[in-house]
mmCIF file of C-alpha atoms in Angstrom:
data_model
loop_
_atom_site.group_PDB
_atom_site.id
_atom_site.type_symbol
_atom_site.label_atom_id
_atom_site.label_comp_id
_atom_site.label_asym_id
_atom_site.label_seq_id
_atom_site.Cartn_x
_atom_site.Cartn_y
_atom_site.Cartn_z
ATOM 1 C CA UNK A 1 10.129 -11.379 19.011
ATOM 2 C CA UNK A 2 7.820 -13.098 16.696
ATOM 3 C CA UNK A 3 4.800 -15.466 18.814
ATOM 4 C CA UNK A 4 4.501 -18.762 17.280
ATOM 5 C CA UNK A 5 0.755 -19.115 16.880
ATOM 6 C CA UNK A 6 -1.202 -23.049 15.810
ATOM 7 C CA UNK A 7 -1.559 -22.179 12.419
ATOM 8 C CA UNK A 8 -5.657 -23.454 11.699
ATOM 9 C CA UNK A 9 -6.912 -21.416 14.776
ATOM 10 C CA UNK A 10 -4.286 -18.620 14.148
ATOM 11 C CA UNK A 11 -5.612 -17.826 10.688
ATOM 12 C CA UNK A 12 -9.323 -18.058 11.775
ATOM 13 C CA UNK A 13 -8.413 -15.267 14.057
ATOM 14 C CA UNK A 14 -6.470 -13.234 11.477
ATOM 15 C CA UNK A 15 -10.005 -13.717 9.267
ATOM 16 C CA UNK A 16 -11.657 -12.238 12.267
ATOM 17 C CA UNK A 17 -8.913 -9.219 12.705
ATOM 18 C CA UNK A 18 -9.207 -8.506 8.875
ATOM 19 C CA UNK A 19 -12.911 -7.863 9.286
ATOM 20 C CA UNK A 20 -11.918 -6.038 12.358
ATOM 21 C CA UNK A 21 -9.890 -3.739 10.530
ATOM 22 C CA UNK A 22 -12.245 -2.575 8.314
ATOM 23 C CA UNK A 23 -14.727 -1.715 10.623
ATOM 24 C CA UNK A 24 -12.211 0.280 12.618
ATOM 25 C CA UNK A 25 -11.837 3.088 9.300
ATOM 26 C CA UNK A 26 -14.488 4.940 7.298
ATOM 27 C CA UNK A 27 -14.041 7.181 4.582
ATOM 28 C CA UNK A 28 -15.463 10.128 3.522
ATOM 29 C CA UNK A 29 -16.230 11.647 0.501
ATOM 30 C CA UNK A 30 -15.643 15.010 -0.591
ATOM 31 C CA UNK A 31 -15.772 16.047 -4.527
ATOM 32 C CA UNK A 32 -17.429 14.038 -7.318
ATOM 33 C CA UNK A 33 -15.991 10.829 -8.515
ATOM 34 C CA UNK A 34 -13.875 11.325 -11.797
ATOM 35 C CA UNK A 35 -13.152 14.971 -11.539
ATOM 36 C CA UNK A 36 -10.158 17.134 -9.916
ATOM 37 C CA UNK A 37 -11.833 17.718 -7.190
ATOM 38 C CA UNK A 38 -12.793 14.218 -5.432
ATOM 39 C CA UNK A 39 -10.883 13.632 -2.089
ATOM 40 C CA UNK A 40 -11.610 10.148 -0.225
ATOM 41 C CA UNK A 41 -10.969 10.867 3.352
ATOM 42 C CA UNK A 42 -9.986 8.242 6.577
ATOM 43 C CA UNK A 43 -11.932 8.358 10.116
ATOM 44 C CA UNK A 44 -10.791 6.439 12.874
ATOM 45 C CA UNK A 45 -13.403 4.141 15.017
ATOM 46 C CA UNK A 46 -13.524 7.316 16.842
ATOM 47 C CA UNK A 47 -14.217 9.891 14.187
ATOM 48 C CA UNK A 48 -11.297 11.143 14.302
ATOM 49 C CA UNK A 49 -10.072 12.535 10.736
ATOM 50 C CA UNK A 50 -6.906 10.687 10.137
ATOM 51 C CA UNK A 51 -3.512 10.437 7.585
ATOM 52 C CA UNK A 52 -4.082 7.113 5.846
ATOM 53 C CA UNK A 53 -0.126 7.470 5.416
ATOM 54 C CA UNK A 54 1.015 8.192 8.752
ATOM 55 C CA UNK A 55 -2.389 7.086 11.013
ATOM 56 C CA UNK A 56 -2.704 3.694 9.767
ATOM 57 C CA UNK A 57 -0.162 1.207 11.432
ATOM 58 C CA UNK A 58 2.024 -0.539 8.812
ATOM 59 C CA UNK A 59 1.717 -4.098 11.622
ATOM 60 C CA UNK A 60 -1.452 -5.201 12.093
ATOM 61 C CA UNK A 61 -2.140 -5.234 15.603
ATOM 62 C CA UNK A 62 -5.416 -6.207 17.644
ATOM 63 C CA UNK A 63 -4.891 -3.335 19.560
ATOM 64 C CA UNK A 64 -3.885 -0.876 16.713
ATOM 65 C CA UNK A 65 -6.962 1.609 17.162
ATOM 66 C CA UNK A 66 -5.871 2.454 20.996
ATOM 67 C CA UNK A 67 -2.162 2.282 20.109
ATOM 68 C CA UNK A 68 0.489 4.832 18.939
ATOM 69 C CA UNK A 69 1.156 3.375 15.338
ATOM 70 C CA UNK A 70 3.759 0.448 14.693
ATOM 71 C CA UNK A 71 4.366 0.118 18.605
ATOM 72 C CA UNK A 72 3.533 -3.943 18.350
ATOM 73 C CA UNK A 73 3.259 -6.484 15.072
ATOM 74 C CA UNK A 74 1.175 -9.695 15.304
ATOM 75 C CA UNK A 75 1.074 -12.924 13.598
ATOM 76 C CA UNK A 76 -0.472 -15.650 12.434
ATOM 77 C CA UNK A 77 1.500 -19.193 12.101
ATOM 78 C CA UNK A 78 4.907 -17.601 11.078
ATOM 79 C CA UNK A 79 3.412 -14.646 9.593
ATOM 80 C CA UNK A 80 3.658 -11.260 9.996
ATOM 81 C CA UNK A 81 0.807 -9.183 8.939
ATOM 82 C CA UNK A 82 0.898 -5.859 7.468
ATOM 83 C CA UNK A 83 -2.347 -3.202 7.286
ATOM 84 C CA UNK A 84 -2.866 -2.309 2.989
ATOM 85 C CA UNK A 85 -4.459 0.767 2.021
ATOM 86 C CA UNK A 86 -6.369 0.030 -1.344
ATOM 87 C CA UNK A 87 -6.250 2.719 -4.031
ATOM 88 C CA UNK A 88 -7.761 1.017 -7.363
ATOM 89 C CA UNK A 89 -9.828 -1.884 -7.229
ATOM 90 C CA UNK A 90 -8.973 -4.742 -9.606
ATOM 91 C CA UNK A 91 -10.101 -4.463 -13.748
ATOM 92 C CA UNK A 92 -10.207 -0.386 -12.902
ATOM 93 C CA UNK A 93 -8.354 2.506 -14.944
ATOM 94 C CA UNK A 94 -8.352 4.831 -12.746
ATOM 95 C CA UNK A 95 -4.878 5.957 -11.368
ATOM 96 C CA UNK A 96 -5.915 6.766 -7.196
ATOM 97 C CA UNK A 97 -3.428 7.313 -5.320
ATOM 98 C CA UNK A 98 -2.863 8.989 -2.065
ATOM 99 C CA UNK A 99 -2.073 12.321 -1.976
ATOM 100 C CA UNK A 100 1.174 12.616 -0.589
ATOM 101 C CA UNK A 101 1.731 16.290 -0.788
ATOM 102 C CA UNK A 102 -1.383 16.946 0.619
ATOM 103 C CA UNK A 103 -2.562 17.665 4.407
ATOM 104 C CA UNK A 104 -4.141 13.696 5.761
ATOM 105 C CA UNK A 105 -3.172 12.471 2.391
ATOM 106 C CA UNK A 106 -6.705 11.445 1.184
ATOM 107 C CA UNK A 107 -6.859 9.281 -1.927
ATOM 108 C CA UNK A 108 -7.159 11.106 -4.865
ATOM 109 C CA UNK A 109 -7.597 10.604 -8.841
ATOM 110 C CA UNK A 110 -3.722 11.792 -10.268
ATOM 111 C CA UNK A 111 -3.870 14.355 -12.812
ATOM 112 C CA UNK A 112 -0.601 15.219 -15.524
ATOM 113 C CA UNK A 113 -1.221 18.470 -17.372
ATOM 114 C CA UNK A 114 -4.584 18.966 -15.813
ATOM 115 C CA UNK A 115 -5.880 16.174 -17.049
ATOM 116 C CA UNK A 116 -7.150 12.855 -15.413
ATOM 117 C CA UNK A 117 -4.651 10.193 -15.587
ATOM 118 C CA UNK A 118 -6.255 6.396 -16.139
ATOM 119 C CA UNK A 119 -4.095 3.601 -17.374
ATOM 120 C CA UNK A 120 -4.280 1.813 -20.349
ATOM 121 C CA UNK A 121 -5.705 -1.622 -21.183
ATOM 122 C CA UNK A 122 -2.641 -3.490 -21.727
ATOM 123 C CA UNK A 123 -4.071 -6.459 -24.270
ATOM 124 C CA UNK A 124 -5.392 -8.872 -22.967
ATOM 125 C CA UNK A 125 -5.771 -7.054 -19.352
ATOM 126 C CA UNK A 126 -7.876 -4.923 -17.956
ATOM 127 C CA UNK A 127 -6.910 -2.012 -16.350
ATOM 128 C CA UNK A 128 -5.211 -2.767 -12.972
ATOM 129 C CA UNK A 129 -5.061 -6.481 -12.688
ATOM 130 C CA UNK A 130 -4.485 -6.648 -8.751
ATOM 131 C CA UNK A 131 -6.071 -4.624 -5.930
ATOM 132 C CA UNK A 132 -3.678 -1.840 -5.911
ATOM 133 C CA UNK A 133 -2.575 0.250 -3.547
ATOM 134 C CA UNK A 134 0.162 0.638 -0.485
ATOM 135 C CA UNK A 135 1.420 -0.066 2.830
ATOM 136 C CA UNK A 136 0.941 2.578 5.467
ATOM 137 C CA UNK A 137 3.718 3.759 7.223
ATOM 138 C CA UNK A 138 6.259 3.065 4.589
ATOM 139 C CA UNK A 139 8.382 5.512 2.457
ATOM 140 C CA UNK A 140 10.684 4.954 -0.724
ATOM 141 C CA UNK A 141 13.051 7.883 -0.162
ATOM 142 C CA UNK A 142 13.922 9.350 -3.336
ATOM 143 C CA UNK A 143 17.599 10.783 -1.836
ATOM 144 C CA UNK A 144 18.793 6.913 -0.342
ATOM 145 C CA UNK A 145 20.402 4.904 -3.238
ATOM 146 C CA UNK A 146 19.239 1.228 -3.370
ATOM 147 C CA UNK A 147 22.294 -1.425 -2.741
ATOM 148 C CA UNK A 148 20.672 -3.692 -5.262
ATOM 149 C CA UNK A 149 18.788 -1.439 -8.152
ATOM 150 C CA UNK A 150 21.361 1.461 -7.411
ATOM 151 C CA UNK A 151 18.589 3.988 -8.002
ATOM 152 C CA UNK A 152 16.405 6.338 -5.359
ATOM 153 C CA UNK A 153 13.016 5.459 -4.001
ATOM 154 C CA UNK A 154 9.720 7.062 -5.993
ATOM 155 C CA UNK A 155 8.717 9.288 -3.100
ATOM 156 C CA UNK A 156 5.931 7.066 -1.815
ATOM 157 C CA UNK A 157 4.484 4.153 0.367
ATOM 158 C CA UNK A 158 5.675 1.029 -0.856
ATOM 159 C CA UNK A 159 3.124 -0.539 -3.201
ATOM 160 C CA UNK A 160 1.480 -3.706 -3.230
ATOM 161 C CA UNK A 161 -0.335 -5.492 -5.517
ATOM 162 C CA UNK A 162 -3.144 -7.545 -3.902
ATOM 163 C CA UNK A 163 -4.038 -10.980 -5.262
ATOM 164 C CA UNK A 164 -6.679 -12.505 -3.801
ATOM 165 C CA UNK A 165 -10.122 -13.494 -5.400
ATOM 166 C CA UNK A 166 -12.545 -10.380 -3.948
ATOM 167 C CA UNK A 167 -12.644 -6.801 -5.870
ATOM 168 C CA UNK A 168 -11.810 -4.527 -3.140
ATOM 169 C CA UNK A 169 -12.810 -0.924 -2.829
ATOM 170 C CA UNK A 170 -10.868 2.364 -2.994
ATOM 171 C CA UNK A 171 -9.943 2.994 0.468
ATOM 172 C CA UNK A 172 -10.874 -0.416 2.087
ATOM 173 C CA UNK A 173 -7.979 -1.243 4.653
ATOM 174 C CA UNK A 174 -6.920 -5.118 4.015
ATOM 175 C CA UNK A 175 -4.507 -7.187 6.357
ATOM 176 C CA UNK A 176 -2.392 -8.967 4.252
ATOM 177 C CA UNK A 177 0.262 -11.629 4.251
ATOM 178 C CA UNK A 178 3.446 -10.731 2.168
ATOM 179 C CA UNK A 179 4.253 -13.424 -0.335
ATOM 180 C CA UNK A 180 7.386 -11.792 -2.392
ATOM 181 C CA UNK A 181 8.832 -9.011 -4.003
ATOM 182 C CA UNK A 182 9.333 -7.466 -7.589
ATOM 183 C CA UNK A 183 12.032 -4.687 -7.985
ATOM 184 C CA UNK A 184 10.541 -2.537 -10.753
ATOM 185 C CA UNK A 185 12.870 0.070 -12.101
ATOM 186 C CA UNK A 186 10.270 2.839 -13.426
ATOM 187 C CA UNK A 187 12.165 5.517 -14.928
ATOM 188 C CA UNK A 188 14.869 5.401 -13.014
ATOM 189 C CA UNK A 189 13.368 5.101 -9.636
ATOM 190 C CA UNK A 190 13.379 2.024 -7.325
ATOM 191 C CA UNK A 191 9.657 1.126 -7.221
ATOM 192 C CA UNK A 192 9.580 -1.953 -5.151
ATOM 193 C CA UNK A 193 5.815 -4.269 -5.873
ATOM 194 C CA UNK A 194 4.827 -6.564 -2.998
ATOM 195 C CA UNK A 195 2.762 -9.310 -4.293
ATOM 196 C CA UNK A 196 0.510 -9.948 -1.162
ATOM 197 C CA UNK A 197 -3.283 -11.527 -0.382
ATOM 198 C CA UNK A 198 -5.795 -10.595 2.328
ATOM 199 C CA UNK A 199 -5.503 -13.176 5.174
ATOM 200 C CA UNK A 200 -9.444 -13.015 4.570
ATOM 201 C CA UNK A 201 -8.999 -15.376 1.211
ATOM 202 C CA UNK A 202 -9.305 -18.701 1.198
ATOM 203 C CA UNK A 203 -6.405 -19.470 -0.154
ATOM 204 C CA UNK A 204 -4.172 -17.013 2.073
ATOM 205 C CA UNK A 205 -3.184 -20.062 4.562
ATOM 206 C CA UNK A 206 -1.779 -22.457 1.665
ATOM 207 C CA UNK A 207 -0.306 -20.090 -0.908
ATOM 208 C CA UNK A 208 3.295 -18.856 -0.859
ATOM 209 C CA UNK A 209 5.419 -16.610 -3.826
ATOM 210 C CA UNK A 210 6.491 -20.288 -5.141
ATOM 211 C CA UNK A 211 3.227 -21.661 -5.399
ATOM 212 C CA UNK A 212 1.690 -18.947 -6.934
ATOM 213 C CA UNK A 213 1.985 -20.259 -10.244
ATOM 214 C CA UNK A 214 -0.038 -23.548 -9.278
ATOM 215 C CA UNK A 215 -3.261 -21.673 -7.758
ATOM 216 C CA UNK A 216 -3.101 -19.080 -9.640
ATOM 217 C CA UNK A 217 -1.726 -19.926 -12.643
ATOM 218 C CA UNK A 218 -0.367 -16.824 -15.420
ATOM 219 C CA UNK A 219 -0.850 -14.400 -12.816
ATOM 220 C CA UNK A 220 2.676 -13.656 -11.974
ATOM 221 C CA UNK A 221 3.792 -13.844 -15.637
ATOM 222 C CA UNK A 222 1.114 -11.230 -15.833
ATOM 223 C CA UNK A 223 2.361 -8.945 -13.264
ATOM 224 C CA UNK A 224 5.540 -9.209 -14.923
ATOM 225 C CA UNK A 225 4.105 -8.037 -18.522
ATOM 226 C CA UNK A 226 2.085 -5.575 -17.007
ATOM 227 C CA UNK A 227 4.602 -3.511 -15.164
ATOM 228 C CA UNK A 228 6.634 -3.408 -18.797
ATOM 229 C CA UNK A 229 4.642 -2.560 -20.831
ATOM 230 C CA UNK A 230 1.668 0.064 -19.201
ATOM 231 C CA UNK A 231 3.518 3.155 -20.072
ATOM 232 C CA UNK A 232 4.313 2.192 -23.318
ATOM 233 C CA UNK A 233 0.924 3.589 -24.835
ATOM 234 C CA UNK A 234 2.090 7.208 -23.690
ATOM 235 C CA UNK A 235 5.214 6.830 -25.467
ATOM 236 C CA UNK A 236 7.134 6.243 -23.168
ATOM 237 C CA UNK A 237 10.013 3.332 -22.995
ATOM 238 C CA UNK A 238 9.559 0.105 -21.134
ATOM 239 C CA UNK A 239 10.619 -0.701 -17.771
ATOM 240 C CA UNK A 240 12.824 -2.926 -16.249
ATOM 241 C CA UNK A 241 13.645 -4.729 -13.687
ATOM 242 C CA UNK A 242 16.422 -6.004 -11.053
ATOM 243 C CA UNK A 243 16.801 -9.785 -10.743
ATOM 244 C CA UNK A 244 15.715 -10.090 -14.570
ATOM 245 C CA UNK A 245 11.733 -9.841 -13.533
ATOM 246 C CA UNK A 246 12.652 -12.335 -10.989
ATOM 247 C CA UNK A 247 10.196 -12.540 -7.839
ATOM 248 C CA UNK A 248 12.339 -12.594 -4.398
ATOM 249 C CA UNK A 249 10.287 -14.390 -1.495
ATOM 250 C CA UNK A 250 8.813 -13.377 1.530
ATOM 251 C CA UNK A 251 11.630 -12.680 3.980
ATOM 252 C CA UNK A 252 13.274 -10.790 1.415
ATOM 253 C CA UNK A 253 10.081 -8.850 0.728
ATOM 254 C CA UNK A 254 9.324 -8.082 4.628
ATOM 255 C CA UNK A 255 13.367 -6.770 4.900
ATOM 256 C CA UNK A 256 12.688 -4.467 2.137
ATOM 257 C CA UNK A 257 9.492 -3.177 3.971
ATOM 258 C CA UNK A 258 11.200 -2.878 7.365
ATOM 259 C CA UNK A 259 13.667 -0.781 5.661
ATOM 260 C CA UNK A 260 11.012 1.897 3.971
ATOM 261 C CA UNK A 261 9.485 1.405 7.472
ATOM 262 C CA UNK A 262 12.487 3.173 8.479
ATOM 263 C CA UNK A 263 12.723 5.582 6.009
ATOM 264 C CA UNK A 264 8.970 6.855 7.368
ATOM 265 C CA UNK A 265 10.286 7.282 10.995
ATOM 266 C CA UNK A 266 12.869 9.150 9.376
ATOM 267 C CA UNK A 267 10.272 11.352 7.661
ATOM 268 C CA UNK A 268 7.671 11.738 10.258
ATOM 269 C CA UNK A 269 10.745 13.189 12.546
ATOM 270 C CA UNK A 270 12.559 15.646 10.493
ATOM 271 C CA UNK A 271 15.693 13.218 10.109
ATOM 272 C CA UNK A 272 15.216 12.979 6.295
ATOM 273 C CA UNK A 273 13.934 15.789 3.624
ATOM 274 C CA UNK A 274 10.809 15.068 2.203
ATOM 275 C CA UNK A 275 10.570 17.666 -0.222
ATOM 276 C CA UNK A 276 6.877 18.362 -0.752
ATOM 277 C CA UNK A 277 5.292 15.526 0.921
ATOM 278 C CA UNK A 278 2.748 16.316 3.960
ATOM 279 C CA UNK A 279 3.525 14.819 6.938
ATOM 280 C CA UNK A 280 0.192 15.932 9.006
ATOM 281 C CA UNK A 281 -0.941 13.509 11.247
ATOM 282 C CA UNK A 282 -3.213 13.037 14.783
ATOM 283 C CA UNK A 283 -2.001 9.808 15.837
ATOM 284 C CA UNK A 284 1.764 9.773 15.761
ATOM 285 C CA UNK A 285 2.155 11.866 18.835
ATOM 286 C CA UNK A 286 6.410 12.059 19.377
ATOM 287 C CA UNK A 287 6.343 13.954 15.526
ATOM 288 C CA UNK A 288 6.578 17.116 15.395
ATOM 289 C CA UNK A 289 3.999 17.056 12.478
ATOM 290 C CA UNK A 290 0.997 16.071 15.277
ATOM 291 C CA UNK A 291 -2.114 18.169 14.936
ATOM 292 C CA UNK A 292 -5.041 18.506 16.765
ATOM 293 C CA UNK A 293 -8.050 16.595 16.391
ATOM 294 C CA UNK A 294 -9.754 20.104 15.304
ATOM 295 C CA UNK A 295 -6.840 21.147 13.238
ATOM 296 C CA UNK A 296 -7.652 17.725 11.311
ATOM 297 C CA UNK A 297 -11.414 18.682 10.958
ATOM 298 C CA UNK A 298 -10.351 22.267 9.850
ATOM 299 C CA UNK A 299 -8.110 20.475 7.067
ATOM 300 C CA UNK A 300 -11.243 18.322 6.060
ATOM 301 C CA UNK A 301 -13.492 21.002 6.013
ATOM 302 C CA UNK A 302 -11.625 23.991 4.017
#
């Protein structure tokens, strides 16, 4: 069950875990930045070479370096907090991403017709106008129909859109609180966006999805135009939504992350086809995808 923590001293020890959690991951670089080639790559506290898909526990945990992943969850006050993998730091064009269909899934720059994909600056933003990037341990199966946008998943981690006040870094691992939820339907796939912030803000403790628009005022509105309207400048259509654009709140948002929790196990255990998508890790030890610690390095290395 969920431990009901005070809520002042419980988020000055989430500030502490968050700064934790970054010190328990490196990344290594392999490649030059901006070319074909560039691989970011995860280490454990240990060294160990790691899938920043399948290593990373989706629950923060204070134990979650020693643990098998997504064995325990912790919170602060009511909240449950969830590990983010950053991919594009905020006012970047970039499009990282993880590489799914790759062995560890490092982050990558994505590439359509051999050619470096960035997004467009969508007047008056620039490029991505959140931290972007996903929650570990999460999967948006592209063969399970969604009850409520009746479409499949993309084939990837759930996404979240990080909206604190710090520019993050590509590959930084943030604990975040969930705040809501916005069902984006991008050609035809489910693409579910969790709005989230670091618990290491300083407005983490006092903001919530409905207050949003108070402290940060345009921002969801933003989010909103943004997700429309970004592949319109490579001809393609607009997207829409389910719920009209309408942001759903945090218990709705943590019920559709359970579920692509889920959807993972399924994965990682050869209950559901993932088509291309690598699931190599070291850390999950009941999959059948497990590897060595050397067969990781040997991955790294070629």
């Amino acid at each position: 069950g969920l431990v009901r923590l005070l809520a002042a001293p419980g988020w000055e020890r989430a500030q502490r875990r968050c700064l934790g959690a970054m010190s328990r991951y490196s990344t290594e670089q392999r490649g030059r930045p901006n070319s074909p080639d560039y691989r970011l790559y995860f280490k454990n506290a240990d060294g160990k070479y790691i899938s920043p898909f399948h290593d990373i526990p989706l629950f923060a945990s204070s134990q979650e370096e020693k643990e098998i992943p997504a064995k325990r969850s912790r919170t602060t006050g009511t909240e449950v907090l969830f590990n983010m993998i950053v991919e594009v730091p905020r006012w970047t064009n970039a499009k990282m991403e993880i590489a799914t269909e790759e062995p560890l899934n490092p982050i990558k720059q994505d590439t359509k017709k051999g050619k470096l994909r960035y997004v467009a600056n969508i007047f008056p933003h620039k490029g991505y106008i959140w931290n972007y990037g996903a929650l570990p341990q999460t999967w948006e199966n592209p063969n399970h129909r969604d009850n409520i946008t009746g479409c499949g998943g993309d084939n990837d981690p759930i996404d979240v859109c990080e909206i604190g006040s710090k520019i993050r870094s590509s590959g930084e691992i943030v604990q975040v609180k969930v705040l809501g939820v916005l069902a984006l339907v991008d050609e035809g796939e489910t693409d579910w966006k969790i709005i989230a912030i670091g618990v290491d803000d300083p407005d983490a403790q006092k903001i919530h999805i409905d207050d949003v628009k108070k402290h940060k005022p345009g921002y969801l509105e933003a989010t909103v135009d943004w997700f429309q309207l970004y592949k319109v400048p490579d001809g393609k259509p607009e997207n829409h939504f389910a719920f009209n654009g309408e942001f759903k709140d945090k218990d709705f948002a943590v019920e559709i992350i359970r579920s692509t929790h889920e959807c993972w196990k399924a994965l990682l255990h050869k209950k559901a086809d993932g088509g291309d998508i690598k699931c190599t890790n070291v850390l999950v030890s009941d999959s059948p995808f497990c590897c060595s610690e050397e067969d990781a390095r040997s991955i790294v290395q070629s």
